[in-house]
């Protein structure tokens, strides 16, 4: 393993240790730990939930309900060394449940397969953007099935493992790998380039 890989592994290990400690303190009634979790993750949760619906009332209510339940059942929560993963998994169930109950939401929502999942991208106008033909690629990304878009979002933008992505999305482990490979295969055809270029797009530009 090169120095970059070693450094990434070290940082991941440190983050997991920190998450575990903060979560344990929260479970034990530390209000500062709860405040830290809310302040650190509520905007990320809002961003994730908005990809399922543009109804901000449903989004905010779902996040508020999630943190209310966490605060009231903290002693019963299971340990975790990845707080973001834990929160995304819990919020996904809640947001889809609230969408199913919303009479004003005309799109049928299934717990395991959302009908829509919105992606956007950010980029500076530079030579790399032109080389990647960013506009064309971004358009192709948003033509992918919702499940594939959510998979690559969680995998490359939220840096979840395949196993964590599978648990958040309530699919089997093999489905995650299949969705990633299918998405990369389709986008390689658009880009007429290597898998590495597609993955670079995911990491640098996906939002």
Coordinates of N, CA and C in Angstrom, one line a residue:
X1 N 0.9 -1.2 0.0 CA 0.0 0.0 0.0 C 0.9 1.2 0.0
X2 N 0.6 2.2 -0.9 CA 1.4 3.4 -0.9 C 1.0 4.4 0.2
X3 N 1.8 5.5 0.3 CA 1.6 6.4 1.5 C 0.2 7.0 1.5
X4 N -0.3 7.3 0.2 CA -1.6 7.9 0.2 C -2.7 6.9 0.7
X5 N -2.6 5.7 0.4 CA -3.5 4.7 0.9 C -3.4 4.5 2.4
X6 N -2.2 4.5 2.9 CA -2.0 4.4 4.3 C -2.6 5.6 5.1
X7 N -2.4 6.8 4.5 CA -2.9 8.0 5.1 C -4.5 7.9 5.1
X8 N -5.1 7.5 4.1 CA -6.5 7.4 4.0 C -7.1 6.4 5.0
X9 N -6.4 5.3 5.1 CA -6.8 4.3 6.1 C -6.7 4.8 7.5
X10 N -5.6 5.5 7.8 CA -5.4 6.1 9.1 C -6.5 7.1 9.4
X11 N -6.8 8.0 8.5 CA -7.9 9.0 8.7 C -9.2 8.4 8.9
X12 N -9.5 7.3 8.1 CA -10.8 6.6 8.3 C -10.9 6.0 9.7
X13 N -9.8 5.4 10.1 CA -9.8 4.8 11.5 C -10.0 5.8 12.6
X14 N -9.3 7.0 12.4 CA -9.5 8.0 13.4 C -10.9 8.5 13.4
X15 N -11.5 8.7 12.2 CA -12.9 9.2 12.2 C -13.9 8.2 12.8
X16 N -13.7 6.9 12.6 CA -14.5 5.9 13.1 C -14.4 5.9 14.7
X17 N -13.2 6.0 15.2 CA -13.0 6.1 16.6 C -13.7 7.3 17.2
X18 N -13.6 8.4 16.5 CA -14.2 9.6 17.0 C -15.7 9.5 17.0
X19 N -16.3 9.0 15.9 CA -17.7 8.8 15.8 C -18.2 7.9 16.9
X20 N -17.5 6.8 17.1 CA -17.9 5.8 18.2 C -18.0 6.5 19.5
X21 N -17.0 7.3 19.8 CA -16.9 8.0 21.1 C -18.0 9.0 21.3
X22 N -18.3 9.8 20.2 CA -19.3 10.8 20.3 C -20.7 10.2 20.4
X23 N -20.9 9.1 19.7 CA -22.2 8.4 19.8 C -22.4 7.8 21.1
X24 N -21.4 7.2 21.7 CA -21.5 6.6 23.1 C -21.8 7.7 24.1
X25 N -21.2 8.9 23.9 CA -21.5 10.0 24.9 C -22.9 10.4 24.7
X26 N -23.4 10.5 23.5 CA -24.8 10.9 23.3 C -25.7 9.8 23.9
X27 N -25.5 8.6 23.7 CA -26.3 7.5 24.2 C -26.3 7.5 25.8
X28 N -25.3 8.1 26.3 CA -25.2 8.2 27.8 C -25.7 9.5 28.3
X29 N -26.3 10.3 27.5 CA -27.0 11.5 27.9 C -26.3 12.8 27.8
X30 N -25.1 12.8 27.1 CA -24.3 14.0 27.0 C -25.0 14.9 26.0
X31 N -25.5 16.0 26.5 CA -26.3 17.0 25.6 C -25.3 17.6 24.6
X32 N -24.1 17.9 25.0 CA -23.1 18.5 24.0 C -22.9 17.6 22.9
X33 N -22.8 16.3 23.1 CA -22.6 15.3 22.0 C -23.8 15.3 21.1
X34 N -25.0 15.4 21.6 CA -26.2 15.5 20.8 C -26.2 16.8 19.9
X35 N -25.8 17.9 20.5 CA -25.7 19.1 19.8 C -24.7 19.0 18.7
X36 N -23.6 18.4 19.0 CA -22.5 18.2 18.0 C -23.1 17.4 16.8
X37 N -23.8 16.3 17.1 CA -24.3 15.5 16.0 C -25.3 16.3 15.2
X38 N -26.2 17.0 15.8 CA -27.2 17.8 15.0 C -26.5 18.9 14.2
X39 N -25.6 19.6 14.8 CA -24.9 20.7 14.1 C -24.1 20.2 12.9
X40 N -23.5 19.0 13.1 CA -22.6 18.5 12.1 C -23.3 17.9 10.9
X41 N -24.5 17.3 11.2 CA -25.1 16.4 10.1 C -26.5 16.9 9.6
X42 N -27.1 17.9 10.3 CA -28.5 18.2 9.8 C -28.5 18.8 8.4
X43 N -27.5 19.5 8.0 CA -27.5 20.0 6.6 C -27.3 18.9 5.6
X44 N -26.4 18.0 6.0 CA -26.2 16.8 5.1 C -27.5 16.0 4.9
X45 N -28.2 15.9 6.0 CA -29.4 15.1 6.0 C -30.5 15.8 5.1
X46 N -30.5 17.2 5.3 CA -31.5 18.0 4.5 C -31.1 17.8 3.0
X47 N -29.9 17.9 2.7 CA -29.4 17.7 1.3 C -29.8 16.3 0.7
X48 N -29.6 15.3 1.5 CA -30.0 13.9 1.1 C -31.5 13.8 0.9
X49 N -32.3 14.3 1.8 CA -33.7 14.1 1.8 C -34.3 14.9 0.6
X50 N -33.7 16.1 0.2 CA -34.2 16.9 -0.9 C -34.1 16.1 -2.2
X51 N -33.3 15.1 -2.3 CA -33.1 14.4 -3.5 C -34.3 13.5 -3.8
X52 N -35.1 13.2 -2.8 CA -36.3 12.4 -2.9 C -37.6 13.3 -3.2
X53 N -37.6 14.5 -2.7 CA -38.7 15.4 -2.9 C -38.3 16.9 -2.7
X54 N -39.0 17.7 -3.5 CA -38.7 19.2 -3.3 C -39.6 19.8 -2.3
X55 N -40.4 19.0 -1.6 CA -41.3 19.5 -0.6 C -40.5 19.7 0.7
X56 N -40.1 20.9 1.0 CA -39.3 21.2 2.1 C -39.9 21.0 3.5
X57 N -41.3 21.1 3.5 CA -42.0 20.8 4.8 C -41.8 19.3 5.1
X58 N -42.0 18.4 4.2 CA -41.8 17.0 4.4 C -40.3 16.7 4.9
X59 N -39.4 17.4 4.2 CA -38.0 17.2 4.5 C -37.7 17.6 5.9
X60 N -38.1 18.8 6.3 CA -37.8 19.3 7.6 C -38.5 18.5 8.7
X61 N -39.8 18.2 8.4 CA -40.5 17.4 9.4 C -39.8 16.0 9.6
X62 N -39.4 15.4 8.6 CA -38.7 14.1 8.7 C -37.4 14.2 9.5
X63 N -36.6 15.2 9.2 CA -35.4 15.4 10.0 C -35.7 15.7 11.5
X64 N -36.7 16.6 11.7 CA -37.1 16.9 13.1 C -37.5 15.7 13.8
X65 N -38.4 14.9 13.2 CA -38.9 13.7 13.8 C -37.8 12.7 14.1
X66 N -36.8 12.6 13.2 CA -35.7 11.7 13.4 C -34.9 12.1 14.6
X67 N -34.5 13.4 14.8 CA -33.7 13.8 15.9 C -34.5 13.7 17.2
X68 N -35.8 14.0 17.1 CA -36.7 13.9 18.3 C -36.7 12.4 18.8
X69 N -36.8 11.5 17.9 CA -36.8 10.1 18.2 C -35.5 9.6 18.8
X70 N -34.4 10.1 18.2 CA -33.1 9.8 18.7 C -32.9 10.3 20.1
X71 N -33.3 11.5 20.4 CA -33.2 12.1 21.7 C -34.0 11.3 22.8
X72 N -35.2 10.8 22.4 CA -36.1 10.2 23.3 C -35.8 8.7 23.5
X73 N -35.0 8.1 22.6 CA -34.7 6.7 22.7 C -33.2 6.4 22.7
X74 N -32.4 7.4 23.1 CA -31.0 7.3 23.0 C -30.4 6.1 23.8
X75 N -31.0 5.7 24.9 CA -30.5 4.6 25.7 C -30.7 3.3 24.9
X76 N -31.7 3.2 24.0 CA -32.0 2.0 23.3 C -31.2 1.9 21.9
X77 N -30.6 2.9 21.5 CA -29.9 2.9 20.2 C -28.7 2.0 20.2
X78 N -28.4 1.4 19.1 CA -27.3 0.5 19.0 C -26.0 1.4 18.8
X79 N -24.8 0.8 19.1 CA -23.6 1.6 18.9 C -23.3 1.7 17.4
X80 N -22.5 2.7 17.1 CA -22.1 2.9 15.7 C -20.7 3.6 15.6
X81 N -19.9 3.3 14.6 CA -18.7 4.0 14.4 C -18.8 4.8 13.1
X82 N -20.0 5.0 12.6 CA -20.2 5.8 11.4 C -21.6 6.5 11.6
X83 N -21.5 7.7 12.2 CA -22.8 8.4 12.5 C -23.6 8.8 11.3
X84 N -22.9 9.3 10.3 CA -23.6 9.7 9.0 C -24.3 8.5 8.4
X85 N -23.7 7.4 8.4 CA -24.4 6.2 7.8 C -25.6 5.8 8.6
X86 N -25.5 5.9 10.0 CA -26.6 5.6 10.8 C -27.8 6.5 10.6
X87 N -27.5 7.8 10.4 CA -28.5 8.8 10.2 C -29.1 8.8 8.9
X88 N -28.3 8.5 7.8 CA -28.9 8.4 6.5 C -29.8 7.2 6.4
X89 N -29.4 6.1 7.0 CA -30.3 4.9 7.0 C -31.6 5.2 7.6
X90 N -31.6 5.9 8.8 CA -32.8 6.1 9.5 C -33.7 7.2 8.8
X91 N -33.0 8.2 8.2 CA -33.8 9.2 7.5 C -34.5 8.7 6.3
X92 N -33.8 7.9 5.6 CA -34.3 7.3 4.3 C -35.7 6.6 4.6
X93 N -35.7 5.8 5.6 CA -36.9 5.1 6.0 C -38.0 6.1 6.3
X94 N -37.7 7.2 7.0 CA -38.6 8.1 7.5 C -39.2 9.0 6.3
X95 N -38.3 9.5 5.5 CA -38.7 10.3 4.4 C -39.6 9.6 3.4
X96 N -39.3 8.3 3.1 CA -40.1 7.6 2.2 C -41.4 7.3 2.8
X97 N -41.4 7.0 4.1 CA -42.7 6.7 4.8 C -43.6 8.0 4.8
X98 N -43.0 9.1 5.0 CA -43.8 10.4 5.0 C -44.3 10.7 3.6
X99 N -43.5 10.4 2.6 CA -44.0 10.6 1.2 C -45.2 9.8 0.9
X100 N -45.1 8.5 1.4 CA -46.3 7.6 1.1 C -47.5 8.1 1.7
X101 N -47.4 8.8 2.9 CA -48.5 9.3 3.6 C -49.0 10.6 3.2
X102 N -48.2 11.3 2.4 CA -48.6 12.7 2.0 C -49.6 12.6 0.8
X103 N -50.8 13.1 1.0 CA -51.8 13.1 0.0 C -51.5 14.0 -1.2
X104 N -50.6 14.9 -1.0 CA -50.3 15.9 -2.0 C -49.1 15.4 -2.9
X105 N -48.6 14.2 -2.5 CA -47.4 13.7 -3.3 C -48.0 12.7 -4.3
X106 N -48.0 13.0 -5.5 CA -48.7 12.2 -6.5 C -47.9 11.1 -7.1
X107 N -46.6 11.0 -6.7 CA -45.7 9.9 -7.2 C -45.7 8.8 -6.2
X108 N -46.0 7.6 -6.7 CA -46.0 6.4 -5.9 C -44.6 6.2 -5.4
X109 N -44.4 6.0 -4.1 CA -43.1 5.7 -3.5 C -43.1 4.4 -2.8
X110 N -42.1 3.6 -3.2 CA -41.9 2.3 -2.6 C -40.8 2.4 -1.6
X111 N -40.8 1.7 -0.5 CA -39.8 1.8 0.5 C -38.4 1.5 0.0
X112 N -38.3 0.5 -0.9 CA -37.0 0.1 -1.3 C -36.5 0.7 -2.7
X113 N -37.5 1.3 -3.4 CA -37.1 1.8 -4.7 C -37.8 3.2 -4.9
X114 N -37.1 4.3 -4.7 CA -37.8 5.6 -4.9 C -37.9 5.8 -6.4
X115 N -39.0 6.5 -6.8 CA -39.3 6.8 -8.2 C -38.3 7.8 -8.8
X116 N -37.8 8.7 -7.9 CA -36.9 9.7 -8.4 C -35.8 10.0 -7.4
X117 N -34.7 10.3 -7.8 CA -33.5 10.7 -7.0 C -32.7 11.7 -7.7
X118 N -32.7 12.9 -7.2 CA -32.1 14.0 -8.0 C -30.7 14.2 -7.7
X119 N -29.9 14.4 -8.7 CA -28.4 14.7 -8.6 C -28.1 16.0 -9.3
X120 N -27.1 16.7 -8.8 CA -26.6 17.9 -9.4 C -25.1 17.8 -9.4
X121 N -24.5 18.8 -10.0 CA -23.0 18.7 -10.1 C -22.5 20.2 -10.0
X122 N -21.3 20.3 -9.5 CA -20.6 21.6 -9.4 C -19.3 21.5 -10.1
X123 N -18.9 22.6 -10.8 CA -17.6 22.5 -11.5 C -17.1 23.9 -11.8
X124 N -15.8 24.1 -11.8 CA -15.2 25.3 -12.3 C -14.9 25.1 -13.8
X125 N -15.0 26.2 -14.5 CA -14.7 26.1 -15.9 C -13.2 26.0 -16.2
X126 N -12.7 24.8 -16.3 CA -11.3 24.7 -16.6 C -11.1 23.6 -17.6
X127 N -9.8 23.4 -17.9 CA -9.5 22.4 -19.0 C -10.0 21.0 -18.7
X128 N -9.9 20.7 -17.4 CA -10.4 19.3 -17.0 C -11.8 19.2 -17.3
X129 N -12.6 20.2 -17.0 CA -14.1 20.1 -17.3 C -14.3 19.9 -18.8
X130 N -13.6 20.6 -19.6 CA -13.8 20.4 -21.1 C -13.4 19.0 -21.5
X131 N -12.3 18.6 -20.9 CA -11.8 17.2 -21.3 C -12.8 16.2 -20.9
X132 N -13.5 16.3 -19.8 CA -14.5 15.4 -19.3 C -15.8 15.6 -20.0
X133 N -16.0 16.6 -20.7 CA -17.3 17.0 -21.3 C -18.4 16.9 -20.3
X134 N -18.2 17.7 -19.3 CA -18.9 17.7 -18.1 C -20.4 17.8 -18.2
X135 N -20.9 18.7 -19.1 CA -22.3 18.9 -19.3 C -23.0 17.6 -19.8
X136 N -22.3 17.0 -20.8 CA -22.9 15.8 -21.4 C -22.9 14.7 -20.4
X137 N -21.9 14.6 -19.6 CA -21.8 13.5 -18.6 C -22.8 13.7 -17.5
X138 N -23.0 14.9 -17.1 CA -23.9 15.2 -16.0 C -25.4 14.9 -16.5
X139 N -25.7 15.2 -17.7 CA -27.0 14.9 -18.3 C -27.2 13.4 -18.3
X140 N -26.1 12.7 -18.7 CA -26.2 11.2 -18.7 C -26.4 10.6 -17.3
X141 N -25.8 11.2 -16.3 CA -26.0 10.7 -15.0 C -27.4 10.8 -14.5
X142 N -28.0 11.9 -14.8 CA -29.4 12.1 -14.4 C -30.4 11.3 -15.2
X143 N -30.0 10.7 -16.3 CA -30.8 9.7 -17.0 C -30.7 8.3 -16.5
X144 N -29.8 8.1 -15.6 CA -29.7 6.8 -14.9 C -30.9 6.5 -14.1
X145 N -31.3 5.2 -13.9 CA -32.4 4.9 -13.0 C -32.1 5.4 -11.6
X146 N -33.2 5.7 -10.9 CA -33.0 6.3 -9.5 C -32.1 5.5 -8.6
X147 N -32.3 4.2 -8.7 CA -31.5 3.3 -7.8 C -30.0 3.5 -8.1
X148 N -29.6 3.5 -9.3 CA -28.2 3.7 -9.7 C -27.7 5.0 -9.2
X149 N -28.5 6.1 -9.4 CA -28.1 7.4 -9.0 C -27.8 7.5 -7.5
X150 N -28.8 6.9 -6.7 CA -28.6 6.9 -5.3 C -27.4 6.1 -4.8
X151 N -27.2 5.0 -5.5 CA -26.0 4.2 -5.2 C -24.7 4.9 -5.4
X152 N -24.5 5.6 -6.5 CA -23.3 6.3 -6.7 C -23.1 7.5 -5.8
X153 N -24.3 8.1 -5.5 CA -24.3 9.3 -4.6 C -23.7 8.8 -3.2
X154 N -24.3 7.8 -2.7 CA -23.9 7.3 -1.3 C -22.5 6.8 -1.3
X155 N -22.1 6.1 -2.4 CA -20.8 5.5 -2.5 C -19.7 6.5 -2.7
X156 N -19.9 7.4 -3.6 CA -18.7 8.3 -4.0 C -18.8 9.7 -3.4
X157 N -20.0 10.2 -3.1 CA -20.1 11.5 -2.5 C -20.2 11.4 -0.9
X158 N -20.8 10.4 -0.4 CA -20.9 10.2 1.0 C -19.9 9.2 1.6
X159 N -19.2 8.6 0.7 CA -18.0 7.7 1.0 C -18.4 6.6 1.9
X160 N -19.6 6.0 1.7 CA -20.0 4.8 2.4 C -19.5 3.6 1.7
X161 N -19.3 2.6 2.5 CA -18.8 1.3 1.9 C -20.0 0.6 1.2
X162 N -19.7 -0.4 0.4 CA -20.8 -1.1 -0.3 C -21.7 -1.7 0.6
X163 N -21.2 -2.2 1.7 CA -22.1 -2.8 2.7 C -23.0 -1.8 3.4
X164 N -22.5 -0.6 3.6 CA -23.3 0.4 4.2 C -24.3 1.0 3.2
X165 N -23.9 1.1 2.0 CA -24.9 1.5 0.9 C -26.0 0.5 0.9
X166 N -25.7 -0.7 0.9 CA -26.7 -1.8 0.8 C -27.7 -1.7 2.0
X167 N -27.2 -1.4 3.2 CA -28.1 -1.3 4.3 C -29.0 -0.1 4.3
X168 N -28.4 1.1 3.9 CA -29.2 2.3 3.7 C -30.3 2.1 2.7
X169 N -30.0 1.5 1.6 CA -31.0 1.4 0.5 C -31.8 0.1 0.7
X170 N -31.5 -0.7 1.6 CA -32.3 -1.9 1.9 C -32.3 -2.9 0.7
X171 N -31.1 -3.0 0.1 CA -30.8 -4.0 -1.0 C -29.7 -4.9 -0.6
X172 N -29.5 -6.0 -1.3 CA -28.4 -6.9 -1.0 C -27.1 -6.3 -1.5
X173 N -26.0 -6.9 -0.9 CA -24.7 -6.4 -1.1 C -24.3 -6.4 -2.6
X174 N -24.7 -7.5 -3.3 CA -24.3 -7.7 -4.7 C -25.0 -6.6 -5.6
X175 N -26.2 -6.2 -5.2 CA -26.9 -5.2 -6.0 C -26.2 -3.9 -6.0
X176 N -25.5 -3.5 -4.9 CA -24.7 -2.3 -4.9 C -23.6 -2.3 -5.9
X177 N -22.8 -3.4 -5.9 CA -21.7 -3.6 -6.9 C -22.3 -3.6 -8.3
X178 N -23.4 -4.2 -8.5 CA -24.0 -4.3 -9.9 C -24.4 -2.9 -10.3
X179 N -25.1 -2.1 -9.4 CA -25.5 -0.8 -9.8 C -24.4 0.1 -10.2
X180 N -23.3 0.0 -9.4 CA -22.1 0.9 -9.7 C -21.5 0.5 -11.0
X181 N -21.4 -0.8 -11.3 CA -20.8 -1.2 -12.6 C -21.7 -0.8 -13.7
X182 N -23.0 -1.0 -13.6 CA -23.9 -0.6 -14.7 C -23.8 0.9 -14.9
X183 N -23.8 1.7 -13.9 CA -23.7 3.2 -14.1 C -22.4 3.5 -14.7
X184 N -21.3 3.0 -14.3 CA -20.0 3.3 -14.9 C -19.9 2.9 -16.4
X185 N -20.5 1.7 -16.6 CA -20.5 1.2 -18.0 C -21.3 2.1 -18.9
X186 N -22.4 2.6 -18.5 CA -23.2 3.5 -19.3 C -22.5 4.9 -19.5
X187 N -21.9 5.4 -18.5 CA -21.2 6.7 -18.5 C -19.9 6.6 -19.3
X188 N -19.2 5.4 -19.3 CA -18.0 5.3 -20.1 C -18.4 5.4 -21.6
X189 N -19.5 5.0 -22.0 CA -19.9 5.1 -23.4 C -20.1 6.5 -23.8
X190 N -20.7 7.3 -22.8 CA -20.9 8.7 -23.1 C -19.5 9.5 -23.1
X191 N -18.7 9.1 -22.2 CA -17.4 9.8 -22.1 C -16.4 9.3 -23.1
X192 N -16.6 8.1 -23.6 CA -15.6 7.4 -24.5 C -14.3 7.5 -23.9
X193 N -14.2 7.1 -22.6 CA -13.0 7.1 -21.9 C -13.0 5.9 -20.8
X194 N -12.0 6.0 -19.9 CA -11.9 4.9 -18.9 C -12.8 5.0 -17.7
X195 N -12.8 3.9 -17.0 CA -13.6 4.0 -15.7 C -13.1 5.0 -14.8
X196 N -11.7 5.2 -14.8 CA -11.1 6.1 -13.9 C -11.7 7.5 -14.1
X197 N -11.9 7.9 -15.3 CA -12.4 9.3 -15.6 C -13.8 9.4 -15.1
X198 N -14.6 8.4 -15.2 CA -16.0 8.4 -14.7 C -16.0 8.6 -13.2
X199 N -15.1 7.8 -12.5 CA -15.0 7.8 -11.0 C -14.5 9.2 -10.6
X200 N -13.6 9.8 -11.4 CA -13.1 11.2 -11.1 C -14.3 12.1 -11.1
X201 N -15.1 12.0 -12.1 CA -16.3 12.8 -12.1 C -17.2 12.7 -10.8
X202 N -17.4 11.5 -10.4 CA -18.2 11.2 -9.2 C -17.6 11.9 -8.0
X203 N -16.3 11.7 -7.8 CA -15.6 12.3 -6.6 C -15.5 13.8 -6.6
X204 N -15.2 14.4 -7.8 CA -14.9 15.8 -7.9 C -16.1 16.7 -8.1
X205 N -17.1 16.2 -8.9 CA -18.1 17.1 -9.4 C -19.5 16.7 -8.8
X206 N -19.7 15.5 -8.4 CA -21.1 15.1 -8.0 C -21.5 15.8 -6.7
X207 N -22.8 16.3 -6.7 CA -23.3 17.0 -5.6 C -24.8 16.6 -5.3

